[in-house]
Coordinates of C-alpha atoms in Angstrom, one line a residue:
X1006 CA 0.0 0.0 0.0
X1007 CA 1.2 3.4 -0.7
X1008 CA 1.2 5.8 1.8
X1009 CA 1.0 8.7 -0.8
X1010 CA -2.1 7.1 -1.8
X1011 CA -4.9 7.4 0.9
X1012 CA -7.7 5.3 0.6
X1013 CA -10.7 5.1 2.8
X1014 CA -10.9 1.6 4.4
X1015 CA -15.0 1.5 5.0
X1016 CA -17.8 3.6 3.3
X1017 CA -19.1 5.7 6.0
X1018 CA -18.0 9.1 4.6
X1019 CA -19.6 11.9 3.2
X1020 CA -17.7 14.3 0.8
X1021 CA -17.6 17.6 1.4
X1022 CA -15.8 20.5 -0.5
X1023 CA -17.0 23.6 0.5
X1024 CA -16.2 27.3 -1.9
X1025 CA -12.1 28.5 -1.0
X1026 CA -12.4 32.4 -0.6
X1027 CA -9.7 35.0 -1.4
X1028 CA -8.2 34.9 1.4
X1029 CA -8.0 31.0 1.6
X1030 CA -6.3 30.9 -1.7
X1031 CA -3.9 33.9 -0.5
X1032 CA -2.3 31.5 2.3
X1033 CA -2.6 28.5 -0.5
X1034 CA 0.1 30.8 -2.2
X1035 CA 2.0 30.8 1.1
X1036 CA 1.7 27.3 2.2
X1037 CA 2.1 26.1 -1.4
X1038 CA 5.3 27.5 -2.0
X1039 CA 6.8 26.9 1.5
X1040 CA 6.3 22.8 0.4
X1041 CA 7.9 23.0 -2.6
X1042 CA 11.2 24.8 -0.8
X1043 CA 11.0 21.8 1.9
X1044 CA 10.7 19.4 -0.9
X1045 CA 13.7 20.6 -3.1
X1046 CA 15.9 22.9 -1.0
X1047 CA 18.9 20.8 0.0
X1048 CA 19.6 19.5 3.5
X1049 CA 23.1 21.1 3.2
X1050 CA 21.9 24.0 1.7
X1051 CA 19.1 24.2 4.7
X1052 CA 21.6 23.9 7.0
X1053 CA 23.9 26.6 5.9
X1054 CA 21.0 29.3 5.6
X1055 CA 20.8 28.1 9.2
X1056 CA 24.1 28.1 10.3
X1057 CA 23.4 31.5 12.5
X1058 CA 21.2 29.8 14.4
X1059 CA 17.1 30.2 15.4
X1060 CA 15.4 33.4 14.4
X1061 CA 13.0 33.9 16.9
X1062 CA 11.1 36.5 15.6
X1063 CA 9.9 34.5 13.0
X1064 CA 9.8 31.8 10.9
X1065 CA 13.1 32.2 8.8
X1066 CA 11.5 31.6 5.7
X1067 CA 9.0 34.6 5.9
X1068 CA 9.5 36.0 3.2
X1069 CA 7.7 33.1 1.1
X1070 CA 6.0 31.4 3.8
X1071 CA 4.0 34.1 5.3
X1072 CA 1.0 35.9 4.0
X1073 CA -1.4 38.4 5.7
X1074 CA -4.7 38.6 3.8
X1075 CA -8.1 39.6 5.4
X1076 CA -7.9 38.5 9.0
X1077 CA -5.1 35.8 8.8
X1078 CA -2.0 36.3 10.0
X1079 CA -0.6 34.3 7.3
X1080 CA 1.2 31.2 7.4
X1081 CA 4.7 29.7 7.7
X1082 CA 6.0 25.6 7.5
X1083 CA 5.6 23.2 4.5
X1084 CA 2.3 21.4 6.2
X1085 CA 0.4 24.0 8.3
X1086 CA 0.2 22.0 10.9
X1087 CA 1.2 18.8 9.6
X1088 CA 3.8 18.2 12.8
X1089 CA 1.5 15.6 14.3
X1090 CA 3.1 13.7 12.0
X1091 CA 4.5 11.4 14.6
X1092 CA 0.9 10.8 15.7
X1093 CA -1.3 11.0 18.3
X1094 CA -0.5 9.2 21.5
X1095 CA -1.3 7.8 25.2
X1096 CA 0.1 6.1 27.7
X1097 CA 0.3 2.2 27.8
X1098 CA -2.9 2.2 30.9
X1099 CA -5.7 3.0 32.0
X1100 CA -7.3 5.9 33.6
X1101 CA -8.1 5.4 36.7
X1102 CA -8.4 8.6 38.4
X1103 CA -10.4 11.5 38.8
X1104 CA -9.8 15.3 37.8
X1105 CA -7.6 15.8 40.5
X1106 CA -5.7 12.4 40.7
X1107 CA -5.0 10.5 37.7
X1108 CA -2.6 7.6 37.8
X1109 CA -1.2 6.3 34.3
X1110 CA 0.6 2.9 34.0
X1111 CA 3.1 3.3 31.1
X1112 CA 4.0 0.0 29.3
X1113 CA 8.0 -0.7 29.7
X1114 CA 7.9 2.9 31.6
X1115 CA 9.5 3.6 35.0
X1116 CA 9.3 6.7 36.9
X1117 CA 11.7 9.0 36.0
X1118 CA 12.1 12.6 35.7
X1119 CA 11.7 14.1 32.2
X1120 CA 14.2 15.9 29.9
X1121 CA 14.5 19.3 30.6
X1122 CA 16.7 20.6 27.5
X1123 CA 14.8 23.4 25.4
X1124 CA 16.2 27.0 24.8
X1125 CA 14.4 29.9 27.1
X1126 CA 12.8 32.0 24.6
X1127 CA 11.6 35.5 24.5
X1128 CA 7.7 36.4 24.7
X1129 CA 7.4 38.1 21.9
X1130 CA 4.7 41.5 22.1
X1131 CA 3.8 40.7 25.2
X1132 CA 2.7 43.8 27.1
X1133 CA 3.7 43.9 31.0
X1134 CA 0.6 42.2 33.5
X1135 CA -1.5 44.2 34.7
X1136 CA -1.0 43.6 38.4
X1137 CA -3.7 41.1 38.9
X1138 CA -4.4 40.4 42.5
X1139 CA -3.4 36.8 44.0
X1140 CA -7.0 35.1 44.3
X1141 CA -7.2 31.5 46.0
X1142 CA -3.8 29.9 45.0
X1143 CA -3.8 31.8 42.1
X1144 CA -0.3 33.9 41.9
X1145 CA 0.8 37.9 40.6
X1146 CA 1.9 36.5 37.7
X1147 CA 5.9 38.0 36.4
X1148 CA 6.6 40.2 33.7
X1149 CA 8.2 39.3 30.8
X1150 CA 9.6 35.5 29.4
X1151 CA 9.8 34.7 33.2
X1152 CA 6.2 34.0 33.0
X1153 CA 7.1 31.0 31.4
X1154 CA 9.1 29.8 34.5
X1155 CA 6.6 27.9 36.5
X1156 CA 7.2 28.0 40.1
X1157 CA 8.9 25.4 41.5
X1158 CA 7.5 23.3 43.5
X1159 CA 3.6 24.2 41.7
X1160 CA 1.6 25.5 44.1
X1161 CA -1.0 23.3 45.5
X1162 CA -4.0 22.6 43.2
X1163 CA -5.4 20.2 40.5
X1164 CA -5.5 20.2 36.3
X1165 CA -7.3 23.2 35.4
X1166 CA -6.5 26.1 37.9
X1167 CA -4.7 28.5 37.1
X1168 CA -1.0 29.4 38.5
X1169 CA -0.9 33.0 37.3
X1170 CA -2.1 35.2 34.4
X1171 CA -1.9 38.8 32.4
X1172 CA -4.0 40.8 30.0
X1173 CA -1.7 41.1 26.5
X1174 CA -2.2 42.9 23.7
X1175 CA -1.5 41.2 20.4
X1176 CA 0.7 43.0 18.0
X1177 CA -1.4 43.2 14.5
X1178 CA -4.3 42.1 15.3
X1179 CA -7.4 41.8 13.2
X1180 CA -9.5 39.3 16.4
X1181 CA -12.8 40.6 16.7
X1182 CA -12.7 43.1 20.3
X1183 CA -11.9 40.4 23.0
X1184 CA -9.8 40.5 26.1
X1185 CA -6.8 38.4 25.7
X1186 CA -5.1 36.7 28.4
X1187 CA -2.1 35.0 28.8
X1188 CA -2.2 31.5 31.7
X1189 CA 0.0 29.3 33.3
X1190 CA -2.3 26.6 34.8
X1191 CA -2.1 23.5 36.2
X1192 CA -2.0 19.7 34.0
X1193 CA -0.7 16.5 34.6
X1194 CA 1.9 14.7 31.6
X1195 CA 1.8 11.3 30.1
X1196 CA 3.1 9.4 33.2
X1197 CA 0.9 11.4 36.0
X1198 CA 2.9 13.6 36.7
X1199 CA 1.4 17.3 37.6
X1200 CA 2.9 20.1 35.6
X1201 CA 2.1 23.6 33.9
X1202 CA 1.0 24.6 30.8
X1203 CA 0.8 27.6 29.3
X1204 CA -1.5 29.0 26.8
X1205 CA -4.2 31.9 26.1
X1206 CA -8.2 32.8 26.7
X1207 CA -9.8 35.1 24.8
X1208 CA -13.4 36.4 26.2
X1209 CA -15.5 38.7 23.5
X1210 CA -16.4 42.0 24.6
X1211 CA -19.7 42.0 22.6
X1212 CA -22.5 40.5 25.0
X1213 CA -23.8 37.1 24.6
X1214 CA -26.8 37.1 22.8
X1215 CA -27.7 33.0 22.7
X1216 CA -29.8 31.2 24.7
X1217 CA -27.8 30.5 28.2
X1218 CA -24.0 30.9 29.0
X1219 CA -21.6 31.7 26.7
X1220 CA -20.0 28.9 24.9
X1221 CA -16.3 28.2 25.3
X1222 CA -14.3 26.6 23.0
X1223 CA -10.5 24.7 23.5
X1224 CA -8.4 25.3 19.9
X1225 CA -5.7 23.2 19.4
X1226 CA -3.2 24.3 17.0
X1227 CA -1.3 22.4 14.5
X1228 CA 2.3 22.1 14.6
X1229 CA 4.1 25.4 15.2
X1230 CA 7.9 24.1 15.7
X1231 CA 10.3 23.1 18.3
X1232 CA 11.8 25.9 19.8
X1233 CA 10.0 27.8 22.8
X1234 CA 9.8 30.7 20.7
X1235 CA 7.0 28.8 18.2
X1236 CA 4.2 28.1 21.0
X1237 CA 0.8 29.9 20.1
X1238 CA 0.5 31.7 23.0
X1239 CA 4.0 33.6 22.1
X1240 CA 2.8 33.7 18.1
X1241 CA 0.0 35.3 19.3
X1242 CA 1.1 38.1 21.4
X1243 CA 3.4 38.5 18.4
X1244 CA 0.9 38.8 15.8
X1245 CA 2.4 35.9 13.7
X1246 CA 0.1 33.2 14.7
X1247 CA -0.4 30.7 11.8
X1248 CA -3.7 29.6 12.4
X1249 CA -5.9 32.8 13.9
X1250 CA -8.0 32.8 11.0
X1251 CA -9.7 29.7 12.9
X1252 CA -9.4 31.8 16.3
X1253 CA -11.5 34.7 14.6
X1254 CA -14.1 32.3 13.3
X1255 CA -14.9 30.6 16.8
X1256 CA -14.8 34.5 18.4
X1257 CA -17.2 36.0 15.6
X1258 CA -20.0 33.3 16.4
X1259 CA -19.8 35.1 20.2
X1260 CA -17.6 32.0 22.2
X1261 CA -15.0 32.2 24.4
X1262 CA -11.7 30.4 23.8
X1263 CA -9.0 28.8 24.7
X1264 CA -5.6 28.1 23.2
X1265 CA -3.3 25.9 24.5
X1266 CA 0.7 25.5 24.2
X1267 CA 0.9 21.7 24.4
X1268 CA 3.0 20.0 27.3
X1269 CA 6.6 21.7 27.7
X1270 CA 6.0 23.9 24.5
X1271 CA 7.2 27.3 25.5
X1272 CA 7.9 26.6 29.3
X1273 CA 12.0 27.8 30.0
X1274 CA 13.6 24.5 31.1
X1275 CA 11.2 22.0 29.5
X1276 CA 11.2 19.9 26.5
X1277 CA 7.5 19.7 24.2
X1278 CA 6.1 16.7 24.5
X1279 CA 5.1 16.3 21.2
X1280 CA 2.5 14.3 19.7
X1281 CA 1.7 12.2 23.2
X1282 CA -1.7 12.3 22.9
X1283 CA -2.8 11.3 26.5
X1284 CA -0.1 14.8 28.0
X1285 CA -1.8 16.5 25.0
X1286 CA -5.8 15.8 25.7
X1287 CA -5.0 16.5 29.4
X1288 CA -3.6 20.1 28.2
X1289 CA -7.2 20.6 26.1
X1290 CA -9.2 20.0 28.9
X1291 CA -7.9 21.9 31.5
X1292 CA -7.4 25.0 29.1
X1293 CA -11.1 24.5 29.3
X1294 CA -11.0 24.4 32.9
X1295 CA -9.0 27.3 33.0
X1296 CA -10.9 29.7 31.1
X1297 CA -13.7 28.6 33.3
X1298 CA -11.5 29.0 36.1
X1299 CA -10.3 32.9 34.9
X1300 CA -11.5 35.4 37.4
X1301 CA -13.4 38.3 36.1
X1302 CA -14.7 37.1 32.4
X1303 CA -18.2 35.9 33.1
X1304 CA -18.2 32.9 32.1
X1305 CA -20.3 30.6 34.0
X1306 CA -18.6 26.8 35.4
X1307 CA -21.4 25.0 33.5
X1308 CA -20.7 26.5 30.0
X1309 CA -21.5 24.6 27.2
X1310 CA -17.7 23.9 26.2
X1311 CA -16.6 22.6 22.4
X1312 CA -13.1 21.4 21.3
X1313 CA -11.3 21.8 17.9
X1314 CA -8.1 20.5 16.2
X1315 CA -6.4 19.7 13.1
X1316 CA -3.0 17.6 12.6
X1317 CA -1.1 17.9 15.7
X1318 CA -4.8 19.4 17.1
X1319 CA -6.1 17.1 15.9
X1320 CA -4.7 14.3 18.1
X1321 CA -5.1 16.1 20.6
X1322 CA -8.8 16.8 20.0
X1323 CA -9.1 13.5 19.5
X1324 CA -7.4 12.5 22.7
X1325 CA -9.6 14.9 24.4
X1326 CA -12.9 13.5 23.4
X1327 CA -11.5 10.3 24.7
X1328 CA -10.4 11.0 27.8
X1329 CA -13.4 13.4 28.5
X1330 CA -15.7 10.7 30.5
X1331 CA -12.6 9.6 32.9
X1332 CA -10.8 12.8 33.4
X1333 CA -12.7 15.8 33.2
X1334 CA -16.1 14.7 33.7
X1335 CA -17.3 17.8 35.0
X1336 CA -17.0 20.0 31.8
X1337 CA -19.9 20.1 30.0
X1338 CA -18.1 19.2 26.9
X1339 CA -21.0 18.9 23.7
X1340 CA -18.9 18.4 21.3
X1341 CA -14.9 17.5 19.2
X1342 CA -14.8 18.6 16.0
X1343 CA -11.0 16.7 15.0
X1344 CA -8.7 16.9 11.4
X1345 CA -5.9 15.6 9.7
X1346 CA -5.4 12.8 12.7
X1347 CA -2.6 11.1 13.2
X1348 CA -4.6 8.7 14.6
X1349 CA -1.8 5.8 14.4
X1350 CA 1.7 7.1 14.8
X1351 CA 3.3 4.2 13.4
X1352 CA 2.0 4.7 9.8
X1353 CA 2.2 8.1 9.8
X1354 CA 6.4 7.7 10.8
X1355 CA 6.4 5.5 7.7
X1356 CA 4.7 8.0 5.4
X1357 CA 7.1 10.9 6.4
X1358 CA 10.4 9.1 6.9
X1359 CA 12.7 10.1 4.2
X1360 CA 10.6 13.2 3.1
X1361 CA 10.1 16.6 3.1
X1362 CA 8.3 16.0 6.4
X1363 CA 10.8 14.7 8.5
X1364 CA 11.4 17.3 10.9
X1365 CA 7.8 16.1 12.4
X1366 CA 9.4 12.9 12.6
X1367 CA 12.3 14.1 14.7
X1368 CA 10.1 16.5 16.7
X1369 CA 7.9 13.5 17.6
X1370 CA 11.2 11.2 18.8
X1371 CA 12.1 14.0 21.1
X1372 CA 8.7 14.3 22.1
X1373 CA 8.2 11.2 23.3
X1374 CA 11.9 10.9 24.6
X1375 CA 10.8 13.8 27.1
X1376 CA 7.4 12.2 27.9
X1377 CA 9.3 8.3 28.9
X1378 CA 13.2 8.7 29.7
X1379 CA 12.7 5.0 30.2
X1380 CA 12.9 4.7 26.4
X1381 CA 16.4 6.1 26.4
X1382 CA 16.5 8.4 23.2
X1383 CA 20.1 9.5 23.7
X1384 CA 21.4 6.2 23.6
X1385 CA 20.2 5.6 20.3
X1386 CA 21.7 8.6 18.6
X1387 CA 24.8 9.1 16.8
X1388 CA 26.8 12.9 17.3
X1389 CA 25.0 14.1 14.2
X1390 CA 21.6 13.0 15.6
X1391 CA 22.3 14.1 18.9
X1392 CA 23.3 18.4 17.8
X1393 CA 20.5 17.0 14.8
X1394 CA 17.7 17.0 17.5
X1395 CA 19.2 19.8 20.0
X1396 CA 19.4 21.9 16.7
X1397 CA 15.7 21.2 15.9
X1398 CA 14.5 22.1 19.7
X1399 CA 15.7 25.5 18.6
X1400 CA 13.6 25.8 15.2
X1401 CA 9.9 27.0 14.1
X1402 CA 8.0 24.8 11.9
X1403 CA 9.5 26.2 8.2
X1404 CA 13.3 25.9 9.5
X1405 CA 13.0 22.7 11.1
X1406 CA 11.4 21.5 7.7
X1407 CA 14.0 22.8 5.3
X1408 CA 17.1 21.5 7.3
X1409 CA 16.0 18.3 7.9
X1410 CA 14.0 17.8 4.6
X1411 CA 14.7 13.8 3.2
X1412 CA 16.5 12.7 6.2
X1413 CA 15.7 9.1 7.8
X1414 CA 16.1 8.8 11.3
X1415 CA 18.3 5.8 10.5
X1416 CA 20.8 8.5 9.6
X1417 CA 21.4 9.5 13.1
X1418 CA 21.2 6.3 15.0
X1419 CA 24.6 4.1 16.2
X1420 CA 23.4 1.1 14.2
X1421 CA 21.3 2.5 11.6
X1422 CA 18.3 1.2 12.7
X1423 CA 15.2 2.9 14.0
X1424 CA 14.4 3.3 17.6
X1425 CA 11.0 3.2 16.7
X1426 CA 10.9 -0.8 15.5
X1427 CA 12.6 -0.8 19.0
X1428 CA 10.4 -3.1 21.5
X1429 CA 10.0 -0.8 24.4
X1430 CA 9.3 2.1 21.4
X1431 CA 7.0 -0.1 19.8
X1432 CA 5.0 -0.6 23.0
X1433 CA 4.8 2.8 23.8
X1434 CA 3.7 3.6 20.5
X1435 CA 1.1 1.2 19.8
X1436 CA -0.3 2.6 23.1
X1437 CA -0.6 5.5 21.8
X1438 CA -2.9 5.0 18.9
X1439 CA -6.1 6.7 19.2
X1440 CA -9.3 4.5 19.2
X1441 CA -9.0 2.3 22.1
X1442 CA -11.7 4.6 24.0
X1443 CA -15.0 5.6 22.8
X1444 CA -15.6 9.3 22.9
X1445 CA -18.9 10.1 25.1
X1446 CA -19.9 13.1 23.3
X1447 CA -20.0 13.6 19.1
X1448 CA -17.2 14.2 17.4
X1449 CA -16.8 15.3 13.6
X1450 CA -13.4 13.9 11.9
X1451 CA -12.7 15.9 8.8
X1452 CA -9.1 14.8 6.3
X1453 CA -8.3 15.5 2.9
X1454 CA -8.4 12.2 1.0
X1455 CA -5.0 13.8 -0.8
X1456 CA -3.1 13.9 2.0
X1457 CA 0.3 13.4 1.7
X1458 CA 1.8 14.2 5.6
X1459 CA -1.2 11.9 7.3
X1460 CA -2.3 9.5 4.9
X1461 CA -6.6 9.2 4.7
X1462 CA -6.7 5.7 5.7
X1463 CA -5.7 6.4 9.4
X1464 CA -8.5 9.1 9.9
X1465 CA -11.0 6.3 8.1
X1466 CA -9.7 3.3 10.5
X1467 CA -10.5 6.0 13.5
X1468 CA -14.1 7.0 12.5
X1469 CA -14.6 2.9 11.8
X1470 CA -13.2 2.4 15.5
X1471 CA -15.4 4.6 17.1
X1472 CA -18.1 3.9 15.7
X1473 CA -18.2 -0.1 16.4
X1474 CA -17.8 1.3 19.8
X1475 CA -20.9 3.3 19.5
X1476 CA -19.9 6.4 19.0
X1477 CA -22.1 9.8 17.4
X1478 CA -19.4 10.1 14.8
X1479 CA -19.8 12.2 11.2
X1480 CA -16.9 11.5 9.0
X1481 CA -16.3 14.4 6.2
X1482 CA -14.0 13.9 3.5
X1483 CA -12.3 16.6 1.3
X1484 CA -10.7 16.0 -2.7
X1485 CA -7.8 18.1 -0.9
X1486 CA -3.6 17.7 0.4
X1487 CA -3.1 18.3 4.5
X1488 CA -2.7 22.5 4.4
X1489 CA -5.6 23.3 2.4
X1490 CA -7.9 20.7 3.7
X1491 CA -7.0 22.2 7.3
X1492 CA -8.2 25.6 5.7
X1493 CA -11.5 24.3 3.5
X1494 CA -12.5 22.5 6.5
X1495 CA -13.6 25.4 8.7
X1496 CA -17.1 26.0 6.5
X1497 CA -18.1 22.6 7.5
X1498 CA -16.7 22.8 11.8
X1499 CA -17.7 25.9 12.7
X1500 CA -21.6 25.6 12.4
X1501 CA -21.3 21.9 13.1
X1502 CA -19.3 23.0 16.6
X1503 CA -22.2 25.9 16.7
X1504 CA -25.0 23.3 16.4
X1505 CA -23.2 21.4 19.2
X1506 CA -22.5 24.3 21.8
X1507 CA -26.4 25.9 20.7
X1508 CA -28.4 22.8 21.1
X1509 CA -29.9 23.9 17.6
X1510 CA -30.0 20.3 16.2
X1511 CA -28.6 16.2 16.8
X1512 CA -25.5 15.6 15.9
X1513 CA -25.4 14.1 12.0
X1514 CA -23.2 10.7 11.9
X1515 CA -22.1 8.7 9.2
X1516 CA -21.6 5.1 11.1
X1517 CA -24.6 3.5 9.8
X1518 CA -23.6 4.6 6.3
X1519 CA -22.1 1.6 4.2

């Protein structure tokens, strides 16, 4: 089977291609012409434009990759937010715990602290806090990048409240009036482990006209990079965040919402844990709780509360909606809306290994190397893997894809061989395939059946999953590659998420369809 060649394995789907505006086709442009660098620029000659080192101001090929048209902020990296291209992921285990105390059993896992290597970053257009006062646990939060510096030990809590926060203002912004803030709140990782997470709520200033509380959504972004400098929250203060043309359409319909930084992206000391799903839908749902959680913005504890993703999102949508029932059963969660899924790393790592789209690859072995140290990354690399990966914990999503375009990971192993095919790997990995839970609430799964980063079939064997498992489940297929499909898809989520979060009508599903 070729990977390049997604097919859907079942015929519950229904097609949907919905009219691409001006400004969609404007960040086509962009995106379009950022894959064809990653696809023919040379590694060496990658690495040489590189050879000065991470520009953290943005992504270093700007100049092509990034648009601004309308109200996007334009777009930078070969695959939007293809980076889940390692997949999404769990822990080997079961949850057995409650919103305050989960406990994860971790196949071939031991206890063990996790890496703490990632460059410190700089906040970017982040305007000084305004002075909030301590309330409960929460703290004044500090100025500058040292609000990315958790306390240490975290003060006493569980997932959801919030450690500290500041009003920002983003730099070029076209959001609808909102008050932005920037969190630090608390979530537990992969292994149960408690830890902070950092990300953004944005409350509308126009009053909720809908029938009860305002809505709040969690938006999880694609892949952004490696480097502390690429987590959304930073993009956004910034102005250079990627995918705010999805943020604007979830604030226009009147809801509240949250972005997330996934687990370790952005923190100073900490290393992303990239693609592991279970660390990932942990970080969704207690963004949720933090908005909830946000002194001063009105929004009521019971608030009809919606999730989105696509690619790396997605997985962590998806991982949300799974996790929902056991974890956060409080939230009243009404709907996932999920995309371009890695739903099973392991075919994903094949698709991309050799490929433009390696540097998703990489980011998802550090990733997981930081989320079980029992797995023992380091000992597998070579010296040009090993300043390979620390170089890529330094890079944004359009760097990290140019230097590293068509390397294997056997290229930066001591033997050659991948880790991956490893049997503690493969456990961990194959535990962290999506579709071993049913979702409790409906979910909408939207890929491009051109895919070339996360290859249809994996999106099709998820929706076929869940729905033997008796899930509410409406699979929507589009004639389109990763980036655009990510783009096309928000005319068919948004009023499906809005239907969900309103009450206006049941949720369509495509599992009885043959």
């Amino acid at each position: 089977m070729n990977d390049h060649s997604p097919q859907r394995t079942s015929g519950r789907y229904r097609k949907l291609r919905q009219p691409v505006t001006d400004q969609q086709k404007a960040i086509k442009v962009a995106t379009g012409a950022t894959a064809v660098l990653a696809f023919l620029l040379p590694t060496s000659a990658a690495q040489a434009a590189a050879a000065s080192g991470p520009q953290p101001a943005s992504n270093p090929l700007s100049g092509v990759t990034k648009t601004v048209s309308g109200e996007v902020n334009g777009v930078a990296g070969a695959a939007q937010s293809a980076g889940n291209s390692a997949a999404a992921s769990t822990t080997a285990g079961t949850v057995t715990g409650t919103a305050s105390n989960a406990q994860h059993a971790a196949a071939g896992e031991i206890s063990a602290a996790g890496l703490g290597r990632a460059e410190s970053g700089v906040a970017r257009g982040v305007s000084d806090p305004l002075s909030p006062v301590a309330n409960g646990n929460i703290l004044p939060a500090p100025a500058g990048n040292a609000f990315y510096t958790p306390p240490n030990p975290l003060p006493p809590g569980k997932p959801g409240d919030i450690i500290w926060y500041r009003k920002v203002t983003p730099a070029a912004s076209r959001l609808p009036a909102s008050t932005v803030y920037q969190v630090l709140y608390r979530s537990v990782d992969a292994r149960g482990n408690a830890i902070a997470v950092s990300g953004d709520v944005f409350v509308p200033h126009a009053k909720w006209t809908g029938n009860g509380a305002r809505p709040v959504v969690a938006y999880a972004s694609g892949t952004q990079g490696w480097g502390p400098q690429c987590a959304p929250s930073k993009e956004i203060a910034a102005g250079d965040f990627d995918e705010q043309f999805a943020v604007i359409g979830l604030l226009a319909k009147g809801f509240a919402v949250a972005v997330t930084d996934e687990p370790g992206e952005g923190i100073n000391g900490a290393t992303q844990m990239y693609t592991v799903g279970r660390a990932e839908g942990h970080a969704v749902l207690d963004s949720l709780r933090a908005a909830l959680n946000l002194p001063g913005t009105g929004l009521a504890k019971d608030a009809p509360a919606g999730v989105e993703g696509y690619s790396q999102g997605g997985g962590a949508a998806g991982w949300a909606a799974q996790l929902h029932h056991g974890y956060a059963p409080g939230l009243n969660l009404k709907g996932v809306a999920l995309g371009g899924t890695p739903a099973n790393l392991q075919a994903v790592a094949s698709n991309i290994n050799g490929t433009a789209f390696f540097g998703f690859l990489g980011g998802a072995a550090i990733g997981f190397g930081a989320a079980y140290p029992s797995l023992n990354l380091q000992g597998y690399l070579n010296d040009a893997g090993k300043k390979a990966f620390r170089d890529l914990q330094t890079m944004c999503q359009a760097q990290g894809l140019a230097t590293f375009a068509l390397q294997r990971i056997e290229n930066y192993t001591k033997d050659g061989k991948n880790p991956m095919n490893n049997a503690a790997w493969s456990r961990v990995l194959d535990a962290n395939d999506l579709g071993t839970m049913a979702p409790d609430v409906p979910v909408m799964q939207v890929h491009g059946l051109n895919d070339e980063v996360i290859p249809y079939r994996t999106e099709a064997a998820l929706h076929d999953q869940w729905c033997k498992m008796g899930a509410t489940d409406d699979l929507v297929s589009f004639p389109t590659e990763h980036v655009t499909t990510g783009i096309d898809d928000q005319a068919a989520v948004v009023p499906w998420l809005t239907d969900r979060l309103t009450g206006d009508s049941p949720a369509p599903s495509t599992c009885d369809e043959g």
